[in-house]
Coordinates of C-alpha atoms and ligand atoms in Angstrom, one line a residue:
X1 CA 12.0 45.9 27.4
X2 CA 9.0 46.1 25.1
X3 CA 8.6 49.6 24.0
X4 CA 5.0 49.0 22.9
X5 CA 2.2 48.9 25.4
X6 CA 0.4 45.8 24.6
X7 CA -3.4 46.0 24.2
X8 CA -5.3 44.1 26.8
X9 CA -7.3 41.2 25.5
X10 CA -10.9 42.5 25.4
X11 CA -12.7 39.2 24.7
X12 CA -12.4 35.8 26.5
X13 CA -11.4 32.8 24.5
X14 CA -15.0 31.4 24.7
X15 CA -16.2 34.8 23.3
X16 CA -13.7 34.4 20.5
X17 CA -14.4 30.8 19.6
X18 CA -18.2 30.9 20.3
X19 CA -17.4 28.2 22.9
X20 CA -16.1 25.8 20.2
X21 CA -13.0 24.1 21.4
X22 CA -11.4 21.8 18.8
X23 CA -8.9 20.6 21.3
X24 CA -11.6 18.7 23.3
X25 CA -11.5 15.6 21.1
X26 CA -7.7 15.7 21.0
X27 CA -7.3 15.3 24.7
X28 CA -6.6 11.6 25.0
X29 CA -5.5 8.7 23.0
X30 CA -8.9 7.1 23.1
X31 CA -10.7 10.2 21.8
X32 CA -8.1 10.8 19.1
X33 CA -8.6 7.2 18.0
X34 CA -12.4 7.6 18.1
X35 CA -12.4 10.6 15.7
X36 CA -9.5 9.4 13.4
X37 CA -10.8 10.0 9.9
X38 CA -8.3 7.9 7.8
X39 CA -6.6 4.7 8.4
X40 CA -3.8 2.8 6.8
X41 CA -4.1 -0.9 6.6
X42 CA -2.1 -3.7 4.8
X43 CA -4.8 -3.7 2.2
X44 CA -3.6 -0.4 1.0
X45 CA -0.2 -1.6 0.0
X46 CA 1.4 -2.5 -3.3
X47 CA 5.0 -3.6 -3.1
X48 CA 7.3 -2.7 -6.1
X49 CA 10.0 -5.3 -6.5
X50 CA 13.2 -5.0 -8.7
X51 CA 14.2 -8.1 -10.7
X52 CA 17.5 -9.1 -12.0
X53 CA 18.9 -12.2 -13.8
X54 CA 20.7 -15.1 -12.2
X55 CA 20.0 -17.1 -9.2
X56 CA 20.2 -16.4 -5.5
X57 CA 21.1 -12.8 -6.2
X58 CA 20.2 -10.0 -3.9
X59 CA 21.9 -6.7 -4.6
X60 CA 21.2 -3.6 -2.5
X61 CA 20.4 -0.4 -4.4
X62 CA 22.8 2.3 -3.1
X63 CA 20.4 5.2 -3.1
X64 CA 17.6 3.0 -1.6
X65 CA 18.9 1.4 1.5
X66 CA 16.9 -1.6 2.4
X67 CA 15.7 -2.2 -1.2
X68 CA 17.2 -4.9 -3.3
X69 CA 17.3 -6.2 -6.9
X70 CA 16.3 -9.9 -6.7
X71 CA 16.8 -12.8 -8.9
X72 CA 13.5 -14.6 -9.8
X73 CA 14.0 -17.3 -7.1
X74 CA 14.4 -14.7 -4.4
X75 CA 11.5 -12.6 -5.8
X76 CA 9.3 -15.7 -5.3
X77 CA 10.5 -15.9 -1.6
X78 CA 9.6 -12.2 -1.1
X79 CA 6.3 -12.8 -2.8
X80 CA 5.6 -15.6 -0.2
X81 CA 6.6 -13.2 2.6
X82 CA 4.2 -10.5 1.1
X83 CA 1.4 -13.0 1.0
X84 CA 2.0 -14.0 4.6
X85 CA 2.0 -10.4 5.6
X86 CA -1.3 -9.9 3.7
X87 CA 0.1 -7.4 1.1
X88 CA -2.5 -7.7 -1.7
X89 CA -0.2 -7.1 -4.7
X90 CA 3.3 -6.7 -6.1
X91 CA 4.5 -4.5 -9.0
X92 CA 7.6 -5.8 -10.8
X93 CA 10.4 -3.8 -12.5
X94 CA 13.2 -5.5 -14.3
X95 CA 16.9 -4.7 -14.6
X96 CA 17.5 -6.0 -18.1
X97 CA 20.9 -7.1 -19.1
X98 CA 22.6 -4.5 -21.2
X99 CA 23.3 -7.0 -24.0
X100 CA 19.5 -7.4 -24.5
X101 CA 18.8 -3.7 -24.9
X102 CA 18.3 -2.0 -28.3
X103 CA 16.9 1.2 -29.7
X104 CA 13.4 -0.3 -30.0
X105 CA 13.4 -2.2 -26.7
X106 CA 12.5 -5.3 -28.5
X107 CA 13.3 -7.6 -25.6
X108 CA 9.9 -6.5 -24.2
X109 CA 8.3 -8.8 -26.8
X110 CA 10.2 -11.8 -25.6
X111 CA 7.5 -14.0 -23.9
X112 CA 10.3 -15.3 -21.6
X113 CA 11.9 -12.0 -20.7
X114 CA 12.7 -11.2 -17.1
X115 CA 9.3 -9.7 -16.2
X116 CA 7.4 -12.6 -17.7
X117 CA 9.6 -15.2 -16.1
X118 CA 9.1 -13.6 -12.7
X119 CA 5.3 -13.5 -13.2
X120 CA 5.1 -17.1 -14.1
X121 CA 7.3 -18.2 -11.2
X122 CA 5.5 -16.1 -8.6
X123 CA 2.0 -17.1 -9.9
X124 CA 3.0 -20.8 -9.8
X125 CA 4.1 -20.5 -6.2
X126 CA 1.6 -18.0 -4.8
X127 CA -1.4 -17.8 -7.1
X128 CA -3.4 -15.7 -4.6
X129 CA -1.1 -12.6 -4.7
X130 CA -1.9 -9.9 -7.3
X131 CA 0.8 -9.2 -9.9
X132 CA 1.0 -5.8 -11.6
X133 CA 3.4 -5.5 -14.5
X134 CA 5.0 -2.4 -15.9
X135 CA 4.2 -2.2 -19.6
X136 CA 6.9 0.3 -20.6
X137 CA 10.0 0.2 -22.8
X138 CA 12.5 2.0 -20.6
X139 CA 14.1 -1.0 -19.0
X140 CA 14.6 -2.5 -22.5
X141 CA 15.8 0.4 -24.6
X142 CA 19.5 1.2 -25.0
X143 CA 18.7 4.9 -24.5
X144 CA 16.5 4.5 -21.4
X145 CA 13.5 6.3 -22.9
X146 CA 9.9 4.8 -22.6
X147 CA 9.5 4.7 -26.3
X148 CA 11.0 3.9 -29.7
X149 CA 13.5 6.6 -30.5
X150 CA 13.8 7.8 -34.1
X151 CA 15.7 10.9 -35.3
X152 CA 15.6 12.2 -31.8
X153 CA 11.9 11.8 -31.4
X154 CA 10.0 9.3 -29.3
X155 CA 7.5 8.0 -31.9
X156 CA 4.1 7.6 -30.3
X157 CA 2.0 5.2 -32.4
X158 CA 4.7 2.5 -33.0
X159 CA 5.5 2.6 -29.3
X160 CA 1.8 2.1 -28.5
X161 CA 1.6 -0.9 -30.8
X162 CA 4.6 -2.5 -29.1
X163 CA 3.5 -1.8 -25.6
X164 CA 0.0 -3.3 -26.4
X165 CA 1.7 -6.5 -27.7
X166 CA 3.9 -6.6 -24.6
X167 CA 0.8 -6.2 -22.4
X168 CA -0.7 -9.3 -24.0
X169 CA 2.5 -11.3 -23.3
X170 CA 2.5 -10.1 -19.7
X171 CA -1.2 -11.2 -19.3
X172 CA -0.3 -14.5 -20.8
X173 CA 2.4 -15.0 -18.2
X174 CA -0.2 -14.4 -15.5
X175 CA -0.2 -10.6 -14.8
X176 CA -3.5 -9.6 -13.1
X177 CA -3.1 -5.9 -13.8
X178 CA -1.1 -4.3 -16.6
X179 CA 0.2 -0.9 -15.8
X180 CA 1.5 1.2 -18.7
X181 CA 3.9 3.9 -17.4
X182 CA 5.0 5.4 -20.7
X183 CA 2.5 8.2 -21.2
X184 CA 2.1 7.6 -24.9
X185 CA -1.2 8.9 -26.3
X186 CA -3.8 6.1 -27.0
X187 CA -2.0 3.4 -25.1
X188 CA -4.9 2.5 -22.8
X189 CA -7.3 1.9 -25.6
X190 CA -4.8 0.0 -27.6
X191 CA -3.9 -2.2 -24.6
X192 CA -7.6 -2.8 -23.8
X193 CA -8.3 -3.8 -27.5
X194 CA -5.2 -6.1 -27.6
X195 CA -6.0 -7.8 -24.2
X196 CA -9.7 -8.4 -25.2
X197 CA -8.8 -9.7 -28.6
X198 CA -6.5 -12.3 -27.0
X199 CA -9.1 -13.4 -24.4
X200 CA -7.8 -11.4 -21.5
X201 CA -11.0 -9.5 -20.7
X202 CA -10.3 -10.2 -17.0
X203 CA -6.9 -8.5 -16.9
X204 CA -7.3 -5.0 -15.6
X205 CA -5.4 -1.8 -16.6
X206 CA -3.9 0.5 -14.0
X207 CA -3.1 3.7 -15.8
X208 CA -0.1 5.7 -14.8
X209 CA -2.5 8.4 -15.9
X210 CA -0.7 11.3 -14.4
X211 CA 3.0 10.7 -14.5
X212 CA 5.0 13.9 -14.1
X213 CA 8.4 14.8 -15.5
X214 CA 10.1 14.6 -12.1
X215 CA 13.5 14.6 -10.4
X216 CA 12.2 12.1 -7.9
X217 CA 12.9 9.0 -10.1
X218 CA 16.6 9.2 -9.7
X219 CA 17.2 6.1 -7.5
X220 CA 14.9 4.0 -9.6
X221 CA 17.0 4.6 -12.7
X222 CA 20.0 3.3 -10.7
X223 CA 17.9 0.3 -9.6
X224 CA 17.1 -0.8 -13.2
X225 CA 20.3 0.4 -14.6
X226 CA 19.1 3.2 -17.0
X227 CA 20.6 6.2 -15.3
X228 CA 23.8 6.3 -17.3
X229 CA 21.9 5.6 -20.6
X230 CA 19.2 8.3 -20.6
X231 CA 20.1 11.3 -22.8
X232 CA 18.0 14.4 -22.3
X233 CA 14.8 14.1 -20.3
X234 CA 11.2 12.8 -20.7
X235 CA 9.5 16.1 -21.0
X236 CA 8.0 15.3 -24.5
X237 CA 5.9 12.6 -22.9
X238 CA 5.5 12.9 -19.1
X239 CA 3.4 15.8 -17.8
X240 CA 4.9 19.2 -16.9
X241 CA 5.0 19.3 -13.1
X242 CA 3.7 22.8 -13.2
X243 CA 0.3 21.5 -14.5
X244 CA -2.8 20.3 -12.8
X245 CA -5.7 20.7 -15.3
X246 CA -3.7 18.8 -17.8
X247 CA -3.5 15.9 -15.4
X248 CA -7.3 15.9 -15.1
X249 CA -7.6 15.8 -18.9
X250 CA -5.1 13.0 -19.1
X251 CA -7.0 10.9 -16.5
X252 CA -10.3 11.6 -18.2
X253 CA -8.9 10.4 -21.5
X254 CA -7.4 7.2 -19.9
X255 CA -10.7 6.4 -18.3
X256 CA -12.6 6.9 -21.6
X257 CA -10.2 4.5 -23.2
X258 CA -10.8 1.8 -20.6
X259 CA -8.5 2.3 -17.6
X260 CA -9.8 0.5 -14.5
X261 CA -7.6 2.4 -12.0
X262 CA -5.7 5.6 -12.0
X263 CA -2.3 6.3 -10.6
X264 CA -0.6 9.5 -9.7
X265 CA 3.2 9.5 -9.8
X266 CA 5.3 10.7 -7.9
X267 CA 3.2 10.8 -4.7
X268 CA 3.8 13.2 -1.9
X269 CA 4.5 16.3 -4.0
X270 CA 1.3 15.6 -5.9
X271 CA -1.3 15.1 -3.2
X272 CA -3.3 18.0 -4.8
X273 CA -3.6 15.9 -8.1
X274 CA -4.8 12.8 -6.2
X275 CA -7.5 14.8 -4.5
X276 CA -8.6 16.4 -7.7
X277 CA -8.8 13.1 -9.5
X278 CA -10.7 11.3 -6.7
X279 CA -13.2 14.2 -6.5
X280 CA -13.6 14.5 -10.3
X281 CA -13.8 10.7 -11.2
X282 CA -14.5 8.7 -8.1
X283 CA -12.6 5.7 -9.4
X284 CA -9.9 3.5 -7.8
X285 CA -7.0 5.9 -7.4
X286 CA -3.5 5.1 -6.4
X287 CA -0.3 6.9 -5.7
X288 CA 3.3 5.8 -6.4
X289 CA 5.6 6.9 -3.6
X290 CA 8.6 6.8 -5.8
X291 CA 12.3 6.0 -5.3
X292 CA 13.3 9.5 -4.5
X293 CA 10.7 9.9 -1.8
X294 CA 11.8 6.7 -0.3
X295 CA 15.4 7.8 -0.5
X296 CA 14.7 11.2 1.2
X297 CA 12.9 9.7 4.2
X298 CA 15.5 6.8 4.5
X299 CA 18.5 9.0 4.2
X300 CA 17.2 11.6 6.7
X301 CA 16.4 8.8 9.1
X302 CA 19.8 7.2 8.8
X303 CA 21.3 10.6 9.6
X304 CA 19.2 10.8 12.7
X305 CA 17.5 13.9 11.4
X306 CA 13.9 12.5 11.4
X307 CA 12.2 9.6 12.9
X308 CA 12.0 7.3 9.8
X309 CA 9.2 5.1 10.9
X310 CA 7.0 8.0 12.0
X311 CA 7.8 9.9 8.8
X312 CA 7.0 6.8 6.7
X313 CA 3.6 6.2 8.4
X314 CA 2.8 10.0 8.2
X315 CA 3.5 10.1 4.5
X316 CA 1.4 7.0 3.8
X317 CA -1.5 8.2 5.8
X318 CA -1.3 11.5 3.8
X319 CA -2.1 9.6 0.7
X320 CA -5.2 8.1 2.3
X321 CA -6.3 11.6 3.4
X322 CA -5.8 12.8 -0.1
X323 CA -8.1 10.2 -1.4
X324 CA -6.0 7.2 -2.3
X325 CA -7.3 3.7 -2.3
X326 CA -3.8 2.3 -2.2
X327 CA -0.2 3.2 -2.4
X328 CA 2.8 1.7 -4.3
X329 CA 5.6 2.0 -1.8
X330 CA 9.0 0.5 -1.2
X331 CA 8.1 0.6 2.5
X332 CA 5.3 -2.0 2.0
X333 CA 6.9 -5.0 3.8
X334 CA 8.1 -2.8 6.7
X335 CA 4.7 -1.2 7.1
X336 CA 3.0 -4.4 6.9
X337 CA 5.2 -5.8 9.6
X338 CA 4.6 -2.7 11.8
X339 CA 0.8 -2.9 11.3
X340 CA 0.9 -6.5 12.3
X341 CA 3.0 -6.0 15.3
Ligands
LIG1 C1 9.5 4.5 -16.3 C2 9.4 4.3 -14.9 C3 9.8 5.3 -14.0 C4 9.6 4.7 -12.7 C5 9.0 3.4 -12.9 N1 8.9 3.2 -14.2 C6 10.3 6.7 -14.2 C7 11.4 6.9 -15.0 O1 12.4 6.2 -14.9 O2 11.4 7.9 -15.7 C8 9.9 5.4 -11.4 C9 9.7 4.6 -10.2 C10 10.4 5.2 -9.0 O3 11.1 6.3 -9.1 O4 10.3 4.6 -7.9 N2 8.6 3.8 -17.1

């Protein structure tokens, strides 16, 4: 029994809302479709692919069910599938053999390293698909950091020089967009200069402008085999995840240095940053729905705790709503198939 005597409603709903009823347009599927503000299409997708040495190799990544490390020959097959599905671009990430790693990540300067071999092979087979290469040292260093490590410090300027040289080699192999993910100061300008000096004016730069020090990269480190190597964390170069103004300053700096596109990483926990950057700069803006985000949705779905496909679509549309022009997502082929069907 309710011991309070409830007050009678004194106004009608129409008096309360001024006769505005937002449910009117939600009443049927046709009217919901008519007023839908944001849409996800295959043109929004960038598919990150993990590469490994050898031939005919396809190894599932434990923390990312449905995602595989692929040898170059199979990566070419997946690129063909991507092109058939209409996915505009791929982003490649190598699992570098441990014997090739050193403190300076010098294998990144091998014109025939795994990334560059994959780019050449994919471009030879499917010239029309866009290739985005990760210009960062972490797959190549014996300590898993994105820079050259000296006396416990990630040295900025030497790292920048090396990443800029690596970017030129990636462009020479056929990369359409170079995407530095290391957060060293001055890397965008140095890469632009190096590309231009080598005749690669047409190669674009997608800056991982706002890359946050995040726990959501865990499965990726398993995928490229750096998780056991990394000592400490990346807080001296990635942005503190408590900060938002700093992300705007970082993006502003990268644009001033010549970035063509901005990326926010991770994705879903950082929608506020995406919206701020889009409003502030109005440039092509992308999100990276990272490995941990993929793992969370996939694991919950495998347990029957959420509808995986619906959660996937909802998360991707959220990026569009926040202002993204596109999304790097491991769900790309699945989404492309769903959008087609
Ligand atoms: C590092 C790099 C990271 C990712 C791609 N390149 C982060 C890291 O290991 O610190 C993460 C991608 C993902 O989690 O899906 N240059």
